[in-house]
mmCIF file of C-alpha atoms in Angstrom:
data_model
loop_
_atom_site.group_PDB
_atom_site.id
_atom_site.type_symbol
_atom_site.label_atom_id
_atom_site.label_comp_id
_atom_site.label_asym_id
_atom_site.label_seq_id
_atom_site.Cartn_x
_atom_site.Cartn_y
_atom_site.Cartn_z
ATOM 1 C CA MET A 1 -138.192 94.639 -11.668
ATOM 2 C CA SER A 2 -135.205 96.372 -13.258
ATOM 3 C CA GLY A 3 -134.496 100.044 -12.912
ATOM 4 C CA PRO A 4 -131.973 102.880 -12.872
ATOM 5 C CA ALA A 5 -128.518 102.480 -11.354
ATOM 6 C CA ARG A 6 -128.546 105.655 -9.208
ATOM 7 C CA ILE A 7 -131.635 106.874 -7.380
ATOM 8 C CA VAL A 8 -131.822 110.018 -5.269
ATOM 9 C CA VAL A 9 -134.701 110.648 -2.876
ATOM 10 C CA VAL A 10 -135.165 114.309 -1.933
ATOM 11 C CA GLY A 11 -137.056 114.538 1.329
ATOM 12 C CA ALA A 12 -136.146 112.254 4.229
ATOM 13 C CA SER A 13 -139.538 112.068 5.897
ATOM 14 C CA ALA A 14 -142.450 109.612 5.646
ATOM 15 C CA ALA A 15 -142.910 109.666 1.856
ATOM 16 C CA GLY A 16 -139.195 109.641 1.065
ATOM 17 C CA LEU A 17 -138.472 106.865 3.548
ATOM 18 C CA ALA A 18 -141.362 104.780 2.191
ATOM 19 C CA ALA A 19 -139.988 105.215 -1.327
ATOM 20 C CA ALA A 20 -136.487 104.159 -0.271
ATOM 21 C CA GLU A 21 -137.777 101.090 1.546
ATOM 22 C CA ALA A 22 -139.979 100.104 -1.385
ATOM 23 C CA LEU A 23 -137.029 100.401 -3.776
ATOM 24 C CA ARG A 24 -134.951 97.987 -1.730
ATOM 25 C CA ARG A 25 -137.878 95.675 -1.046
ATOM 26 C CA ASP A 26 -138.656 95.443 -4.766
ATOM 27 C CA GLY A 27 -135.103 94.491 -5.693
ATOM 28 C CA PHE A 28 -133.239 97.732 -6.377
ATOM 29 C CA THR A 29 -129.558 97.119 -5.552
ATOM 30 C CA GLY A 30 -128.005 100.255 -7.026
ATOM 31 C CA SER A 31 -126.825 103.499 -5.433
ATOM 32 C CA LEU A 32 -129.453 105.064 -3.163
ATOM 33 C CA THR A 33 -129.094 108.548 -1.645
ATOM 34 C CA LEU A 34 -131.541 110.291 0.701
ATOM 35 C CA VAL A 35 -131.332 114.072 0.979
ATOM 36 C CA GLY A 36 -133.039 115.774 3.924
ATOM 37 C CA ALA A 37 -133.014 119.457 4.851
ATOM 38 C CA GLU A 38 -133.440 118.639 8.551
ATOM 39 C CA ARG A 39 -130.557 117.152 10.499
ATOM 40 C CA ARG A 40 -132.870 114.695 12.237
ATOM 41 C CA GLU A 41 -133.475 111.111 11.176
ATOM 42 C CA PRO A 42 -136.908 110.549 9.528
ATOM 43 C CA TYR A 43 -139.727 111.050 12.025
ATOM 44 C CA ASP A 44 -143.508 111.001 12.118
ATOM 45 C CA ARG A 45 -145.364 114.319 11.989
ATOM 46 C CA PRO A 46 -148.962 113.643 13.189
ATOM 47 C CA PRO A 47 -147.871 113.181 16.833
ATOM 48 C CA LEU A 48 -146.295 116.644 16.853
ATOM 49 C CA SER A 49 -149.661 118.364 17.389
ATOM 50 C CA LYS A 50 -150.931 115.633 19.708
ATOM 51 C CA GLN A 51 -148.673 113.414 21.843
ATOM 52 C CA ILE A 52 -145.546 115.585 21.629
ATOM 53 C CA LEU A 53 -147.398 118.826 22.327
ATOM 54 C CA ARG A 54 -149.228 117.253 25.275
ATOM 55 C CA GLY A 55 -145.930 115.957 26.635
ATOM 56 C CA ARG A 56 -147.083 112.344 26.563
ATOM 57 C CA TRP A 57 -144.249 111.220 24.270
ATOM 58 C CA GLU A 58 -140.558 111.865 24.436
ATOM 59 C CA PRO A 59 -139.174 113.314 21.167
ATOM 60 C CA GLY A 60 -137.321 110.127 20.257
ATOM 61 C CA ARG A 61 -140.560 108.183 20.076
ATOM 62 C CA VAL A 62 -141.564 109.831 16.778
ATOM 63 C CA THR A 63 -138.500 108.434 14.965
ATOM 64 C CA LEU A 64 -139.816 106.267 12.150
ATOM 65 C CA ARG A 65 -137.155 103.538 12.075
ATOM 66 C CA ARG A 66 -134.558 102.119 14.424
ATOM 67 C CA HIS A 67 -130.912 102.517 13.468
ATOM 68 C CA ASP A 68 -130.575 98.923 12.282
ATOM 69 C CA ALA A 69 -133.559 99.285 9.930
ATOM 70 C CA ARG A 70 -132.091 102.477 8.450
ATOM 71 C CA ALA A 71 -128.704 100.804 8.065
ATOM 72 C CA ALA A 72 -130.331 97.926 6.183
ATOM 73 C CA LEU A 73 -131.237 100.346 3.377
ATOM 74 C CA ALA A 74 -127.532 100.644 2.508
ATOM 75 C CA ALA A 75 -128.181 104.275 1.618
ATOM 76 C CA ASP A 76 -126.071 107.420 1.605
ATOM 77 C CA TRP A 77 -127.856 109.769 4.017
ATOM 78 C CA ARG A 78 -127.339 113.502 3.340
ATOM 79 C CA LEU A 79 -129.126 115.055 6.340
ATOM 80 C CA GLY A 80 -128.987 118.763 7.095
ATOM 81 C CA VAL A 81 -128.544 119.422 3.370
ATOM 82 C CA ALA A 82 -131.264 120.932 1.174
ATOM 83 C CA ALA A 83 -131.798 120.530 -2.540
ATOM 84 C CA THR A 84 -131.452 123.933 -4.216
ATOM 85 C CA ALA A 85 -131.920 123.256 -7.944
ATOM 86 C CA LEU A 86 -132.747 120.509 -10.413
ATOM 87 C CA ASP A 87 -131.478 120.069 -13.985
ATOM 88 C CA THR A 88 -133.706 117.414 -15.525
ATOM 89 C CA GLY A 89 -131.794 117.500 -18.804
ATOM 90 C CA ALA A 90 -128.433 116.724 -17.224
ATOM 91 C CA ARG A 91 -130.129 114.676 -14.477
ATOM 92 C CA GLU A 92 -128.280 116.523 -11.751
ATOM 93 C CA LEU A 93 -129.374 117.816 -8.362
ATOM 94 C CA ALA A 94 -127.670 120.830 -6.738
ATOM 95 C CA LEU A 95 -127.318 120.876 -2.945
ATOM 96 C CA SER A 96 -127.024 123.636 -0.359
ATOM 97 C CA ASP A 97 -123.526 122.460 0.624
ATOM 98 C CA GLY A 98 -122.308 123.119 -2.916
ATOM 99 C CA GLY A 99 -122.426 119.491 -3.977
ATOM 100 C CA VAL A 100 -124.007 118.086 -7.123
ATOM 101 C CA LEU A 101 -125.687 114.679 -7.234
ATOM 102 C CA PRO A 102 -126.158 112.891 -10.557
ATOM 103 C CA TYR A 103 -129.130 110.564 -10.782
ATOM 104 C CA ASP A 104 -130.860 108.133 -13.089
ATOM 105 C CA GLY A 105 -134.039 108.148 -11.039
ATOM 106 C CA LEU A 106 -135.333 110.871 -8.720
ATOM 107 C CA VAL A 107 -138.051 110.851 -6.046
ATOM 108 C CA ILE A 108 -139.289 114.311 -5.014
ATOM 109 C CA ALA A 109 -140.781 114.177 -1.516
ATOM 110 C CA THR A 110 -140.032 117.623 -0.095
ATOM 111 C CA GLY A 111 -143.433 118.091 1.535
ATOM 112 C CA VAL A 112 -144.841 121.511 2.347
ATOM 113 C CA VAL A 113 -143.859 124.693 4.158
ATOM 114 C CA PRO A 114 -146.202 126.620 6.476
ATOM 115 C CA ARG A 115 -147.754 129.844 5.287
ATOM 116 C CA ARG A 116 -147.136 132.924 7.387
ATOM 117 C CA LEU A 117 -148.969 136.142 8.075
ATOM 118 C CA PRO A 118 -147.737 139.234 6.218
ATOM 119 C CA SER A 119 -146.065 140.592 9.365
ATOM 120 C CA GLY A 120 -145.397 139.870 13.012
ATOM 121 C CA HIS A 121 -143.478 136.590 12.770
ATOM 122 C CA GLY A 122 -140.366 138.198 14.192
ATOM 123 C CA LEU A 123 -142.053 138.742 17.556
ATOM 124 C CA GLY A 124 -141.231 136.383 20.397
ATOM 125 C CA GLY A 125 -144.104 134.045 21.205
ATOM 126 C CA VAL A 126 -145.268 133.694 17.573
ATOM 127 C CA HIS A 127 -145.058 130.114 16.346
ATOM 128 C CA VAL A 128 -145.672 127.884 13.355
ATOM 129 C CA LEU A 129 -145.784 124.088 13.588
ATOM 130 C CA ARG A 130 -144.206 121.867 10.961
ATOM 131 C CA THR A 131 -141.083 120.279 12.414
ATOM 132 C CA LEU A 132 -140.217 118.480 15.634
ATOM 133 C CA ASP A 133 -138.176 121.510 16.698
ATOM 134 C CA ASP A 134 -141.259 123.677 16.089
ATOM 135 C CA ALA A 135 -143.333 121.350 18.285
ATOM 136 C CA LEU A 136 -140.822 121.374 21.132
ATOM 137 C CA ALA A 137 -140.596 125.180 21.028
ATOM 138 C CA LEU A 138 -144.380 125.490 20.942
ATOM 139 C CA ARG A 139 -144.779 123.150 23.920
ATOM 140 C CA GLU A 140 -142.273 125.170 25.923
ATOM 141 C CA GLY A 141 -144.178 128.313 25.010
ATOM 142 C CA LEU A 142 -147.542 126.844 25.986
ATOM 143 C CA LEU A 143 -146.224 125.755 29.387
ATOM 144 C CA ALA A 144 -145.061 129.315 30.085
ATOM 145 C CA ALA A 145 -148.146 131.109 28.699
ATOM 146 C CA ARG A 146 -151.520 131.926 30.193
ATOM 147 C CA SER A 147 -153.363 132.831 26.994
ATOM 148 C CA ALA A 148 -153.042 131.741 23.378
ATOM 149 C CA VAL A 149 -154.580 132.738 20.083
ATOM 150 C CA VAL A 150 -154.607 130.140 17.319
ATOM 151 C CA VAL A 151 -154.918 131.723 13.882
ATOM 152 C CA GLY A 152 -156.438 129.145 11.548
ATOM 153 C CA ALA A 153 -159.025 126.496 12.422
ATOM 154 C CA GLY A 154 -157.947 123.710 10.095
ATOM 155 C CA PHE A 155 -156.508 120.375 11.229
ATOM 156 C CA LEU A 156 -153.447 121.826 12.893
ATOM 157 C CA GLY A 157 -155.062 124.848 14.483
ATOM 158 C CA SER A 158 -158.003 122.900 15.861
ATOM 159 C CA GLU A 159 -155.756 120.220 17.347
ATOM 160 C CA VAL A 160 -153.417 122.740 18.964
ATOM 161 C CA ALA A 161 -156.355 124.715 20.378
ATOM 162 C CA ALA A 162 -157.597 121.509 22.023
ATOM 163 C CA VAL A 163 -154.173 120.729 23.522
ATOM 164 C CA ALA A 164 -153.773 124.297 24.770
ATOM 165 C CA ARG A 165 -157.109 124.084 26.589
ATOM 166 C CA GLU A 166 -156.100 120.750 28.113
ATOM 167 C CA LEU A 167 -152.967 122.492 29.400
ATOM 168 C CA GLY A 168 -155.167 125.111 31.058
ATOM 169 C CA LEU A 169 -154.617 128.106 28.794
ATOM 170 C CA ASP A 170 -157.189 130.716 27.889
ATOM 171 C CA VAL A 171 -157.606 129.918 24.161
ATOM 172 C CA THR A 172 -159.091 131.848 21.257
ATOM 173 C CA LEU A 173 -159.459 130.242 17.817
ATOM 174 C CA VAL A 174 -159.718 132.572 14.814
ATOM 175 C CA ASP A 175 -160.618 131.734 11.214
ATOM 176 C CA PRO A 176 -162.196 133.526 8.244
ATOM 177 C CA LEU A 177 -164.483 130.538 7.602
ATOM 178 C CA PRO A 178 -167.693 129.952 9.602
ATOM 179 C CA ALA A 179 -166.628 126.736 11.385
ATOM 180 C CA PRO A 180 -163.473 124.737 12.186
ATOM 181 C CA MET A 181 -162.349 122.305 9.468
ATOM 182 C CA ILE A 182 -165.371 123.132 7.334
ATOM 183 C CA GLY A 183 -163.394 122.411 4.157
ATOM 184 C CA PRO A 184 -162.699 118.735 4.804
ATOM 185 C CA LEU A 185 -165.740 117.993 6.998
ATOM 186 C CA GLY A 186 -168.571 119.988 5.475
ATOM 187 C CA ASP A 187 -170.980 122.378 7.183
ATOM 188 C CA GLN A 188 -172.883 120.038 9.505
ATOM 189 C CA VAL A 189 -169.940 118.206 11.054
ATOM 190 C CA ALA A 190 -167.817 121.369 11.223
ATOM 191 C CA HIS A 191 -170.468 123.140 13.288
ATOM 192 C CA LEU A 192 -170.597 120.160 15.643
ATOM 193 C CA LEU A 193 -166.836 120.521 15.994
ATOM 194 C CA ALA A 194 -167.282 124.214 16.792
ATOM 195 C CA GLY A 195 -169.688 123.219 19.562
ATOM 196 C CA LEU A 196 -167.117 120.763 20.925
ATOM 197 C CA HIS A 197 -164.537 123.535 21.250
ATOM 198 C CA VAL A 198 -167.019 125.904 22.870
ATOM 199 C CA ARG A 199 -167.983 123.258 25.439
ATOM 200 C CA HIS A 200 -164.313 122.962 26.357
ATOM 201 C CA GLY A 201 -163.996 126.702 26.860
ATOM 202 C CA VAL A 202 -162.409 127.876 23.596
ATOM 203 C CA ARG A 203 -163.529 131.304 22.426
ATOM 204 C CA LEU A 204 -164.284 131.305 18.712
ATOM 205 C CA HIS A 205 -163.897 134.247 16.346
ATOM 206 C CA LEU A 206 -165.119 132.693 13.104
ATOM 207 C CA GLY A 207 -165.834 134.492 9.858
ATOM 208 C CA THR A 208 -163.142 136.890 11.059
ATOM 209 C CA LEU A 209 -159.893 138.097 9.519
ATOM 210 C CA VAL A 210 -156.660 138.872 11.338
ATOM 211 C CA THR A 211 -155.442 142.372 10.531
ATOM 212 C CA GLY A 212 -152.188 142.216 12.494
ATOM 213 C CA LEU A 213 -150.193 141.089 15.503
ATOM 214 C CA SER A 214 -149.306 143.520 18.268
ATOM 215 C CA GLY A 215 -146.257 143.363 20.487
ATOM 216 C CA ARG A 216 -144.347 144.985 23.305
ATOM 217 C CA ASP A 217 -140.602 144.799 23.930
ATOM 218 C CA GLY A 218 -140.176 142.348 21.077
ATOM 219 C CA ARG A 219 -142.844 139.869 22.225
ATOM 220 C CA VAL A 220 -146.358 139.349 20.975
ATOM 221 C CA ASP A 221 -149.096 140.636 23.251
ATOM 222 C CA GLY A 222 -152.176 140.213 21.110
ATOM 223 C CA VAL A 223 -153.948 139.757 17.791
ATOM 224 C CA ASP A 224 -155.945 142.444 15.997
ATOM 225 C CA LEU A 225 -159.075 141.327 14.158
ATOM 226 C CA ASP A 226 -161.264 143.082 11.638
ATOM 227 C CA GLY A 227 -163.951 145.229 13.195
ATOM 228 C CA GLY A 228 -161.441 146.712 15.629
ATOM 229 C CA VAL A 229 -161.380 143.707 17.976
ATOM 230 C CA HIS A 230 -158.138 143.115 19.919
ATOM 231 C CA VAL A 231 -157.503 139.730 21.572
ATOM 232 C CA PRO A 232 -154.691 139.728 24.167
ATOM 233 C CA ALA A 233 -152.320 136.756 23.996
ATOM 234 C CA ASP A 234 -149.003 135.581 25.460
ATOM 235 C CA LEU A 235 -148.580 133.128 22.566
ATOM 236 C CA VAL A 236 -149.820 132.948 18.976
ATOM 237 C CA LEU A 237 -149.816 129.928 16.697
ATOM 238 C CA VAL A 238 -150.134 130.764 13.006
ATOM 239 C CA ALA A 239 -151.768 127.769 11.318
ATOM 240 C CA VAL A 240 -153.065 129.278 8.088
ATOM 241 C CA GLY A 241 -152.224 126.372 5.805
ATOM 242 C CA SER A 242 -149.185 125.364 3.841
ATOM 243 C CA GLU A 243 -147.682 125.450 0.374
ATOM 244 C CA PRO A 244 -145.864 122.709 -1.549
ATOM 245 C CA ALA A 245 -142.095 123.026 -1.102
ATOM 246 C CA VAL A 246 -141.267 123.536 -4.776
ATOM 247 C CA GLY A 247 -139.266 126.777 -4.767
ATOM 248 C CA TRP A 248 -136.052 124.857 -5.446
ATOM 249 C CA LEU A 249 -137.629 123.420 -8.613
ATOM 250 C CA SER A 250 -137.998 126.764 -10.362
ATOM 251 C CA GLY A 251 -136.411 126.464 -13.793
ATOM 252 C CA SER A 252 -136.384 122.671 -13.686
ATOM 253 C CA GLY A 253 -138.949 122.321 -16.471
ATOM 254 C CA LEU A 254 -141.331 120.371 -14.234
ATOM 255 C CA ASP A 255 -144.985 121.414 -14.162
ATOM 256 C CA LEU A 256 -145.494 123.215 -10.849
ATOM 257 C CA GLY A 257 -149.146 123.968 -10.334
ATOM 258 C CA ASP A 258 -150.496 122.916 -6.978
ATOM 259 C CA GLY A 259 -147.244 121.103 -6.207
ATOM 260 C CA VAL A 260 -145.304 118.845 -8.563
ATOM 261 C CA GLU A 261 -147.823 117.795 -11.192
ATOM 262 C CA CYS A 262 -147.677 114.084 -11.993
ATOM 263 C CA ASP A 263 -149.598 111.574 -14.072
ATOM 264 C CA HIS A 264 -151.666 108.703 -12.667
ATOM 265 C CA ARG A 265 -148.457 106.798 -11.826
ATOM 266 C CA CYS A 266 -146.856 109.686 -9.878
ATOM 267 C CA ARG A 267 -144.457 110.401 -12.775
ATOM 268 C CA ALA A 268 -143.528 114.069 -13.259
ATOM 269 C CA ALA A 269 -140.948 113.626 -16.053
ATOM 270 C CA PRO A 270 -138.777 110.840 -17.460
ATOM 271 C CA GLY A 271 -136.924 109.386 -14.490
ATOM 272 C CA VAL A 272 -138.671 111.707 -12.012
ATOM 273 C CA VAL A 273 -141.544 110.850 -9.663
ATOM 274 C CA ALA A 274 -143.084 112.697 -6.722
ATOM 275 C CA ALA A 275 -144.814 111.576 -3.545
ATOM 276 C CA GLY A 276 -146.445 112.880 -0.406
ATOM 277 C CA ASP A 277 -147.662 116.389 0.387
ATOM 278 C CA VAL A 278 -145.732 117.943 -2.511
ATOM 279 C CA ALA A 279 -147.245 115.710 -5.219
ATOM 280 C CA SER A 280 -150.312 116.478 -7.314
ATOM 281 C CA TRP A 281 -151.398 113.480 -9.360
ATOM 282 C CA ARG A 282 -154.257 112.271 -11.513
ATOM 283 C CA HIS A 283 -156.396 109.887 -9.468
ATOM 284 C CA PRO A 284 -158.244 107.555 -11.869
ATOM 285 C CA ARG A 285 -161.538 108.142 -10.070
ATOM 286 C CA PHE A 286 -161.326 111.465 -8.251
ATOM 287 C CA GLY A 287 -159.327 113.517 -10.764
ATOM 288 C CA ARG A 288 -156.303 115.631 -9.870
ATOM 289 C CA LEU A 289 -155.522 115.519 -6.149
ATOM 290 C CA ARG A 290 -152.876 116.652 -3.727
ATOM 291 C CA VAL A 291 -153.329 115.037 -0.316
ATOM 292 C CA GLU A 292 -151.599 116.299 2.839
ATOM 293 C CA HIS A 293 -152.236 113.282 5.058
ATOM 294 C CA ARG A 294 -149.927 110.782 6.680
ATOM 295 C CA LEU A 295 -151.209 107.521 5.179
ATOM 296 C CA ASN A 296 -151.069 108.981 1.679
ATOM 297 C CA ALA A 297 -147.384 109.838 2.158
ATOM 298 C CA THR A 298 -146.480 106.207 2.806
ATOM 299 C CA GLU A 299 -148.722 104.768 0.095
ATOM 300 C CA GLN A 300 -147.627 107.276 -2.525
ATOM 301 C CA GLY A 301 -143.956 106.910 -1.677
ATOM 302 C CA THR A 302 -144.293 103.184 -2.298
ATOM 303 C CA ALA A 303 -146.224 103.697 -5.534
ATOM 304 C CA ALA A 304 -143.752 106.270 -6.859
ATOM 305 C CA ALA A 305 -140.819 103.942 -6.190
ATOM 306 C CA ARG A 306 -142.486 101.149 -8.131
ATOM 307 C CA THR A 307 -143.059 103.500 -11.060
ATOM 308 C CA LEU A 308 -139.323 104.293 -11.106
ATOM 309 C CA LEU A 309 -138.605 100.565 -11.297
ATOM 310 C CA GLY A 310 -140.874 100.106 -14.297
ATOM 311 C CA GLY A 311 -144.261 99.594 -12.669
ATOM 312 C CA THR A 312 -147.351 100.604 -14.639
ATOM 313 C CA ALA A 313 -150.081 100.525 -11.972
ATOM 314 C CA ALA A 314 -152.095 103.678 -11.357
ATOM 315 C CA PHE A 315 -151.982 105.165 -7.873
ATOM 316 C CA ALA A 316 -155.640 105.013 -6.839
ATOM 317 C CA PRO A 317 -155.960 105.023 -3.040
ATOM 318 C CA VAL A 318 -159.021 105.801 -0.966
ATOM 319 C CA PRO A 319 -157.865 109.016 0.755
ATOM 320 C CA TYR A 320 -157.966 108.812 4.555
ATOM 321 C CA PHE A 321 -157.478 111.254 7.397
ATOM 322 C CA TRP A 322 -158.081 111.435 11.105
ATOM 323 C CA THR A 323 -157.943 114.037 13.843
ATOM 324 C CA ASP A 324 -157.920 113.756 17.639
ATOM 325 C CA GLN A 325 -159.425 116.639 19.619
ATOM 326 C CA TYR A 326 -160.234 116.330 23.329
ATOM 327 C CA ASP A 327 -161.923 112.924 23.716
ATOM 328 C CA VAL A 328 -163.077 112.786 20.097
ATOM 329 C CA LYS A 329 -161.517 110.904 17.193
ATOM 330 C CA ILE A 330 -162.825 111.842 13.759
ATOM 331 C CA GLN A 331 -161.924 109.542 10.856
ATOM 332 C CA ALA A 332 -162.781 110.130 7.224
ATOM 333 C CA TYR A 333 -162.373 108.334 3.900
ATOM 334 C CA GLY A 334 -162.632 109.600 0.337
ATOM 335 C CA LEU A 335 -163.657 113.065 -0.796
ATOM 336 C CA THR A 336 -165.681 114.692 1.961
ATOM 337 C CA GLY A 337 -165.226 118.409 1.436
ATOM 338 C CA GLY A 338 -167.471 119.940 -1.192
ATOM 339 C CA ALA A 339 -169.836 116.973 -1.371
ATOM 340 C CA ALA A 340 -173.372 117.759 -2.508
ATOM 341 C CA ARG A 341 -174.993 115.918 0.390
ATOM 342 C CA PHE A 342 -174.266 114.508 3.823
ATOM 343 C CA GLN A 343 -176.375 112.157 5.888
ATOM 344 C CA ILE A 344 -175.876 110.574 9.287
ATOM 345 C CA VAL A 345 -176.317 106.813 8.936
ATOM 346 C CA ALA A 346 -175.402 105.525 12.406
ATOM 347 C CA GLY A 347 -175.435 106.826 15.954
ATOM 348 C CA ASP A 348 -176.454 110.308 17.050
ATOM 349 C CA PRO A 349 -174.428 113.493 17.564
ATOM 350 C CA ALA A 350 -176.155 113.975 20.906
ATOM 351 C CA SER A 351 -174.600 110.732 22.125
ATOM 352 C CA GLY A 352 -171.100 111.734 21.008
ATOM 353 C CA ARG A 353 -170.886 108.799 18.588
ATOM 354 C CA PHE A 354 -172.097 108.907 14.986
ATOM 355 C CA ALA A 355 -171.179 108.189 11.375
ATOM 356 C CA GLY A 356 -172.156 109.747 8.075
ATOM 357 C CA LEU A 357 -171.837 109.443 4.323
ATOM 358 C CA TYR A 358 -171.018 112.122 1.728
ATOM 359 C CA GLY A 359 -172.283 111.921 -1.820
ATOM 360 C CA THR A 360 -172.242 113.666 -5.180
ATOM 361 C CA ASP A 361 -173.948 112.798 -8.491
ATOM 362 C CA GLY A 362 -175.907 109.970 -6.923
ATOM 363 C CA HIS A 363 -172.902 108.059 -5.526
ATOM 364 C CA VAL A 364 -170.986 107.898 -2.259
ATOM 365 C CA THR A 365 -167.751 109.893 -2.364
ATOM 366 C CA GLY A 366 -166.824 109.970 1.314
ATOM 367 C CA ALA A 367 -167.523 108.731 4.819
ATOM 368 C CA MET A 368 -166.755 109.950 8.326
ATOM 369 C CA THR A 369 -167.124 108.741 11.880
ATOM 370 C CA TRP A 370 -167.099 110.532 15.215
ATOM 371 C CA ASN A 371 -165.903 108.104 17.890
ATOM 372 C CA LEU A 372 -167.102 105.102 15.857
ATOM 373 C CA PRO A 373 -163.870 103.538 14.523
ATOM 374 C CA ARG A 374 -165.434 100.186 13.660
ATOM 375 C CA GLN A 375 -168.093 101.893 11.568
ATOM 376 C CA ALA A 376 -165.349 103.751 9.666
ATOM 377 C CA ARG A 377 -163.966 100.513 8.265
ATOM 378 C CA GLU A 378 -167.435 99.362 7.222
ATOM 379 C CA LEU A 379 -168.310 102.616 5.452
ATOM 380 C CA ARG A 380 -164.979 102.719 3.627
ATOM 381 C CA ARG A 381 -166.274 100.019 1.273
ATOM 382 C CA HIS A 382 -168.969 102.352 -0.068
ATOM 383 C CA VAL A 383 -166.326 104.978 -0.813
ATOM 384 C CA ALA A 384 -164.008 102.506 -2.525
ATOM 385 C CA GLU A 385 -166.817 101.098 -4.671
ATOM 386 C CA GLY A 386 -168.630 104.376 -5.315
ATOM 387 C CA THR A 387 -171.852 102.762 -4.136
ATOM 388 C CA PRO A 388 -175.037 104.416 -5.432
ATOM 389 C CA TRP A 389 -176.340 106.801 -2.784
ATOM 390 C CA ARG A 390 -179.729 105.149 -2.159
ATOM 391 C CA GLN A 391 -178.190 101.697 -2.019
ATOM 392 C CA ALA A 392 -175.594 102.807 0.522
ATOM 393 C CA LEU A 393 -178.289 104.333 2.747
ATOM 394 C CA ARG A 394 -180.336 101.132 2.602
ATOM 395 C CA GLU A 395 -177.347 98.973 3.478
ATOM 396 C CA ALA A 396 -176.306 101.285 6.306
ATOM 397 C CA ALA A 397 -179.833 101.181 7.732
ATOM 398 C CA THR A 398 -179.902 97.374 7.765
ATOM 399 C CA GLY A 399 -176.224 96.797 8.621
#
């Protein structure tokens, strides 16, 4: 493949690193610059709410590549420097240190930023979790605390609530929805997850809104809920979702809807592609998507790089996510949230091991397993092929 002479990758995490490696692997020999707002070398984020928070891994273990592998990229690393503006006409990128980078090709992989509550984040003991520094601060806080409130029962909040209970804290999980992770898992599985947390001693306040955080002497001491309920807490994690990190792209001329809007090849504009959590693209089968999961970051970074080098293939992955909570691993493929139907096709929830299929319009759109990893790989085929619903149930019953 041939391509531009100067490529800049904005975002030195999983998606940006994957793009840089794909560029070199596919023959790009020109100038390559990676810009990263954090001063740290690229690292993996999923372990932050699991192994790092539990204290099972040292921080250095999440680093994505050894020094020699990074050096082999022959790239100019601009770490601790944020992109502040983009001029797509002049093909120039402005940086927080006052520098300007010209480019022929640009990869946008700036990820997401955590949402915050309207007030209370200035209190000591109130945390968000996005970066390795956030994770280390949260772990230190958990080790010193006796009680914690987790605001938000999505992936992050549910995982942190589980770790906090394993560390012996009194834990309360709060969410306006009726069950943890109900969006991605659907009603039936989400209520099973709620039961898992209750069995491990987590107090649930679901279908409940937070009205404020209370504090004393500059530190948080509790969370106020609607209905006049007050939950005391030494520590609060705010895990109420995230937003694509696109503020620096205001005025760039790029379409910024739910992230950087791209076509089916991850292209946002001539010479500009996007990848990872920040990218919204047209999936040939599932329509417009933006996926905040680790495997997608790597796959999309690779696909976006190939588009910059002249590739024409559509980016059409089978979306995948997993979560570890207590002794349970949940894995899921495809579109699971919002499916019209769900049916268990293997195992039994009572046994702690089961698998199910999701479907809409007479075809399989998703699959999940609860402590059945081998079954996950088998059911993925139905998602990839869009197997008719009745056929998939027959094959699962005889498989």
